PDB file of C-alpha atoms in Angstrom:
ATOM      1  CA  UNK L   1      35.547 -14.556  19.250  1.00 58.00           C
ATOM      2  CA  UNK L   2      33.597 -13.463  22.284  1.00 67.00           C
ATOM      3  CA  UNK L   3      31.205 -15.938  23.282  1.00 64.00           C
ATOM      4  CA  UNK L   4      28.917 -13.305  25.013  1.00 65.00           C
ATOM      5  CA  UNK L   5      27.684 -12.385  21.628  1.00 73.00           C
ATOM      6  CA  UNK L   6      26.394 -15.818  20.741  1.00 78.00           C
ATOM      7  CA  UNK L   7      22.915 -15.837  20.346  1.00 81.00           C
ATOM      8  CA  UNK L   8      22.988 -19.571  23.082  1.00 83.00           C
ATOM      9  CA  UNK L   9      24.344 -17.360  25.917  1.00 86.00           C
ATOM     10  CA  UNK L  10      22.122 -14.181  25.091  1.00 86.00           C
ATOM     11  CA  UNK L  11      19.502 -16.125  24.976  1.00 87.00           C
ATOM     12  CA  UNK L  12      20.697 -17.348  28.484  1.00 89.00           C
ATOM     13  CA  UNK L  13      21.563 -13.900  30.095  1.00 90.00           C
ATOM     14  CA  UNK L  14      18.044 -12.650  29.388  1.00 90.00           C
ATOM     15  CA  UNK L  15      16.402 -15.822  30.872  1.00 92.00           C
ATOM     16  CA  UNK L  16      18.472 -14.644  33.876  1.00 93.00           C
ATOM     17  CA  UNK L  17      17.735 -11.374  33.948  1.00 93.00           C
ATOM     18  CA  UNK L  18      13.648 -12.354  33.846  1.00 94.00           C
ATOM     19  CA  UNK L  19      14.278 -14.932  36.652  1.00 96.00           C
ATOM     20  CA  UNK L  20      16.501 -11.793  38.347  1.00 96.00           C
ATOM     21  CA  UNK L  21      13.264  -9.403  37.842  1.00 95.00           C
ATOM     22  CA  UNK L  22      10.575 -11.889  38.761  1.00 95.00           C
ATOM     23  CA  UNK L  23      12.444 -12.698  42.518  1.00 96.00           C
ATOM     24  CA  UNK L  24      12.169  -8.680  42.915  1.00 95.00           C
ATOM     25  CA  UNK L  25       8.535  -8.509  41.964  1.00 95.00           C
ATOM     26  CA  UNK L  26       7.520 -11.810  44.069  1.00 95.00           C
ATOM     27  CA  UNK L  27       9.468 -10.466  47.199  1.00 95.00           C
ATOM     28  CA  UNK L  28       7.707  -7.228  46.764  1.00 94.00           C
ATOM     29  CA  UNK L  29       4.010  -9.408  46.608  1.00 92.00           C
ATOM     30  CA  UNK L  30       5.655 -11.037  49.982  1.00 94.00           C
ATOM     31  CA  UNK L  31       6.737  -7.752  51.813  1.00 94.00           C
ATOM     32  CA  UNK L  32       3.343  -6.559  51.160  1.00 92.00           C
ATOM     33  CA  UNK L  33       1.652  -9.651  52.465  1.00 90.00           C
ATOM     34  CA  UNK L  34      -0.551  -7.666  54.813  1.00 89.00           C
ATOM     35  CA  UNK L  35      -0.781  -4.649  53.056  1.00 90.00           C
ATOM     36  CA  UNK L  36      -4.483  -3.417  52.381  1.00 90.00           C
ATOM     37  CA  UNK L  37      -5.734  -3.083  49.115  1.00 87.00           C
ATOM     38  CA  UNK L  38      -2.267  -4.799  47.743  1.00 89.00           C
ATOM     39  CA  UNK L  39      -2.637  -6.872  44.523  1.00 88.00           C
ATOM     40  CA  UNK L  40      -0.225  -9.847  43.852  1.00 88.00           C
ATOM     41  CA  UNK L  41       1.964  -9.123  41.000  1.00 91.00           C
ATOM     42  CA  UNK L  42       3.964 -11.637  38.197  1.00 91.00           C
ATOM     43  CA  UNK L  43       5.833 -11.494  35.006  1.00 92.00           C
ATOM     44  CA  UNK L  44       4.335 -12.435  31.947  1.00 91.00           C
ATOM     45  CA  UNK L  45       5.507 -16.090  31.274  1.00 90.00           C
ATOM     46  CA  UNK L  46       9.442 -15.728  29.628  1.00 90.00           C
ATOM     47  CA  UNK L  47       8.361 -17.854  26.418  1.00 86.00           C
ATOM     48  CA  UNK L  48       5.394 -15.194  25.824  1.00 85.00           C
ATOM     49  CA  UNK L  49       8.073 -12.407  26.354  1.00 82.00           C
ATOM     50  CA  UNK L  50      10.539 -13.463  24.227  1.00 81.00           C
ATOM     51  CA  UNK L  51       7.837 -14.628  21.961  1.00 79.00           C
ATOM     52  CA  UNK L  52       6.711 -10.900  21.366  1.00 77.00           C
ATOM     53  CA  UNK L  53       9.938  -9.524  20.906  1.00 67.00           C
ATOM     54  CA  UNK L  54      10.803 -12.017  18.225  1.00 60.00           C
ATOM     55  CA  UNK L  55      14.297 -11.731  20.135  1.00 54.00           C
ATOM     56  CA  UNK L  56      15.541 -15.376  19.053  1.00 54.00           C
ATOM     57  CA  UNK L  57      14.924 -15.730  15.352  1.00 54.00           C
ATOM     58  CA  UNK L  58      16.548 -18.673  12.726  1.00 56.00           C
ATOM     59  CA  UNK L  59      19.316 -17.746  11.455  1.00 63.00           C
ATOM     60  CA  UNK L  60      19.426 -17.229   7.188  1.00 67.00           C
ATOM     61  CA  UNK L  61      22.092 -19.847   6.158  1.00 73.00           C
ATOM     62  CA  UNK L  62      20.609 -19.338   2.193  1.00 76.00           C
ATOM     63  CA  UNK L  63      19.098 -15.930   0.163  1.00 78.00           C
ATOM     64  CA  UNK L  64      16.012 -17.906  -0.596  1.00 77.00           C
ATOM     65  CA  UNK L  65      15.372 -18.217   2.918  1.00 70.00           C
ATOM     66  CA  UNK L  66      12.901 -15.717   4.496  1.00 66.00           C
ATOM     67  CA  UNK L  67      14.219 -12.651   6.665  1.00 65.00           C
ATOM     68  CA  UNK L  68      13.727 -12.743   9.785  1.00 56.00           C
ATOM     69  CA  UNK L  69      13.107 -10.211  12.414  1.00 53.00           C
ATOM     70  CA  UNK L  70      14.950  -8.987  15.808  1.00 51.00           C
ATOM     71  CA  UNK L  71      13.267  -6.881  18.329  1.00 49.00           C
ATOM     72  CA  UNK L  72      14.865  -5.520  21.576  1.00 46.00           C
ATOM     73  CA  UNK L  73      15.507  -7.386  24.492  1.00 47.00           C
ATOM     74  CA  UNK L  74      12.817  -8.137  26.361  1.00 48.00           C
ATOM     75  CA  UNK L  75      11.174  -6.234  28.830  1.00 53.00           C
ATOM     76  CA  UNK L  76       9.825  -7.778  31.840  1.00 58.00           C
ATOM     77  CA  UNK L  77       7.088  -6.140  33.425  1.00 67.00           C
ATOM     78  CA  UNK L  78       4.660  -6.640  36.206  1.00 68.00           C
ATOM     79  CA  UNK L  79       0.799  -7.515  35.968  1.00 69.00           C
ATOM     80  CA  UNK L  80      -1.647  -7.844  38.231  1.00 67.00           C
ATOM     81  CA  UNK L  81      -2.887 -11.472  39.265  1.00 67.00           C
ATOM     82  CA  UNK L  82      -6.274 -13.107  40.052  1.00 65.00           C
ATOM     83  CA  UNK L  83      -6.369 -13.828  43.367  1.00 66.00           C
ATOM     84  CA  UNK L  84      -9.314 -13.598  46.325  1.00 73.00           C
ATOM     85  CA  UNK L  85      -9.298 -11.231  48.418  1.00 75.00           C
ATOM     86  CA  UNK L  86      -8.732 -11.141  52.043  1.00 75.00           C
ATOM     87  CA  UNK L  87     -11.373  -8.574  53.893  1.00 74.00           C
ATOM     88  CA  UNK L  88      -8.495  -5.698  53.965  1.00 71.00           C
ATOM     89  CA  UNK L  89      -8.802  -6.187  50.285  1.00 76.00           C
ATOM     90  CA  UNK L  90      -5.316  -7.924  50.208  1.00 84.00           C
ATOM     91  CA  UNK L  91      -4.981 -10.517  47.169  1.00 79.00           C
ATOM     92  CA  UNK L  92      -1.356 -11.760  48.437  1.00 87.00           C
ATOM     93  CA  UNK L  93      -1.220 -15.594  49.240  1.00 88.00           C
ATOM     94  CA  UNK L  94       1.762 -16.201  51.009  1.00 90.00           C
ATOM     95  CA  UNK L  95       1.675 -20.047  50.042  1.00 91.00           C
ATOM     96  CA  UNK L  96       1.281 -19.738  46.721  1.00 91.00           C
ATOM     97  CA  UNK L  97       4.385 -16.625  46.430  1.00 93.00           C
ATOM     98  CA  UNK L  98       6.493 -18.848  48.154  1.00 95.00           C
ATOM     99  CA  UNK L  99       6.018 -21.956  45.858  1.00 95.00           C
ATOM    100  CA  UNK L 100       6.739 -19.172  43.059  1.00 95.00           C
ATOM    101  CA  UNK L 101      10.260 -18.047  44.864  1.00 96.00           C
ATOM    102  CA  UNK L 102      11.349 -21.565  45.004  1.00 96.00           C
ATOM    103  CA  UNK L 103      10.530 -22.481  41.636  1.00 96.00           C
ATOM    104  CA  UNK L 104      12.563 -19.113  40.175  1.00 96.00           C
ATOM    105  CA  UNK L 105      15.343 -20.393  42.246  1.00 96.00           C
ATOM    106  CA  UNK L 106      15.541 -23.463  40.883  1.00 96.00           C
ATOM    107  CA  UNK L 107      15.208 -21.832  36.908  1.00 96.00           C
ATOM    108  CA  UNK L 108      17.466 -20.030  38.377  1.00 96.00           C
ATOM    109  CA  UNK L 109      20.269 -22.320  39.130  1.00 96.00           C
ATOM    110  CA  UNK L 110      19.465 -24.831  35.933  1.00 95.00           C
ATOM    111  CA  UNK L 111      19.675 -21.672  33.677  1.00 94.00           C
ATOM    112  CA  UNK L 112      22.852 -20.666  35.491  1.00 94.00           C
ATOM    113  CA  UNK L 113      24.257 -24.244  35.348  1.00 95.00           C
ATOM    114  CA  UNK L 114      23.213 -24.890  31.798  1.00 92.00           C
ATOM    115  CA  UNK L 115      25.455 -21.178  31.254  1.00 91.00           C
ATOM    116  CA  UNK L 116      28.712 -22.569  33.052  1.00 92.00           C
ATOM    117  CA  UNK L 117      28.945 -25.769  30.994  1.00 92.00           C
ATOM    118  CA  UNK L 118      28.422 -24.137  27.382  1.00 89.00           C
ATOM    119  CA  UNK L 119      30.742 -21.842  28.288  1.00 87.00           C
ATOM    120  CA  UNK L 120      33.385 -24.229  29.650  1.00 89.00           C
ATOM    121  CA  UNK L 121      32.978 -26.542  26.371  1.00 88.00           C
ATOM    122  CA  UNK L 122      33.545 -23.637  24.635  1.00 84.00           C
ATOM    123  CA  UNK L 123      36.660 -22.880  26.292  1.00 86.00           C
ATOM    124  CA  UNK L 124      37.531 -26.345  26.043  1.00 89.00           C
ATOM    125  CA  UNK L 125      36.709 -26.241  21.896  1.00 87.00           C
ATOM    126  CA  UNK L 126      38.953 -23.305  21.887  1.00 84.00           C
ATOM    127  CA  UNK L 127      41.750 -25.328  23.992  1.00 84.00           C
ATOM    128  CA  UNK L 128      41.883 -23.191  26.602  1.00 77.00           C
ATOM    129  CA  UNK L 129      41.679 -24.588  30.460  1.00 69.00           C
ATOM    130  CA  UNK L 130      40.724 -23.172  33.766  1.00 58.00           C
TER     131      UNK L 130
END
């Protein structure tokens, strides 16, 4: 049985890759930090993306139960944030992008963590070691 196909780790690998893509699109609001005219940019929340996709769905353990649905993976795009703007017309708070970064890193490394131990129980279910 490969474990990567269980829906606890895919669910895990996609929180990763969300945490992956918002570092990228908060280091691109931080590189552009004194860019004119430059908006601030974040990923919709991950429980609103995976939310819309329908991507984690229960499973059907009897026919009377209802079907449910499975969309793609989801996508994790940028939008636009609310922020004031300096006189250049930049709307990037340095602060505030930097309390962002730490707080994916540290998603980051529970989500990561969280990954290592299922998958060494598992191992350790299947009585393999190492």
């Amino acid at each position: 049985m490969d474990p990567g196909k269980l829906s606890l780790f895919r669910l895990a690998e996609q929180r990763l890759a969300w945490l992956d893509r918002r570092q990228e699109v908060l280091s691109q609001n931080i590189a552009n930090a004194d860019s004119p005219g430059y908006a601030a940019k974040d990923l919709p929340p991950f429980a609103r993306v995976l939310a819309r996709t329908g991507a984690v769905a229960p499973a059907r353990t009897d026919p009377r139960h209802l079907v449910g649905t499975q969309g793609p993976a989801p996508v994790a795009r940028a939008v636009r944030v609310a922020a004031e703007r300096t006189p250049a017309g930049n709307a990037v708070q340095v602060e505030r992008e930097l309390v962002k970064v730490s707080d994916t890193e540290t998603h980051h490394s529970l989500t990561l963590g969280l990954y290592r131990k299922y998958f060494a129980l598992f191992r350790t279910a299947l009585g393999r070691q190492g």
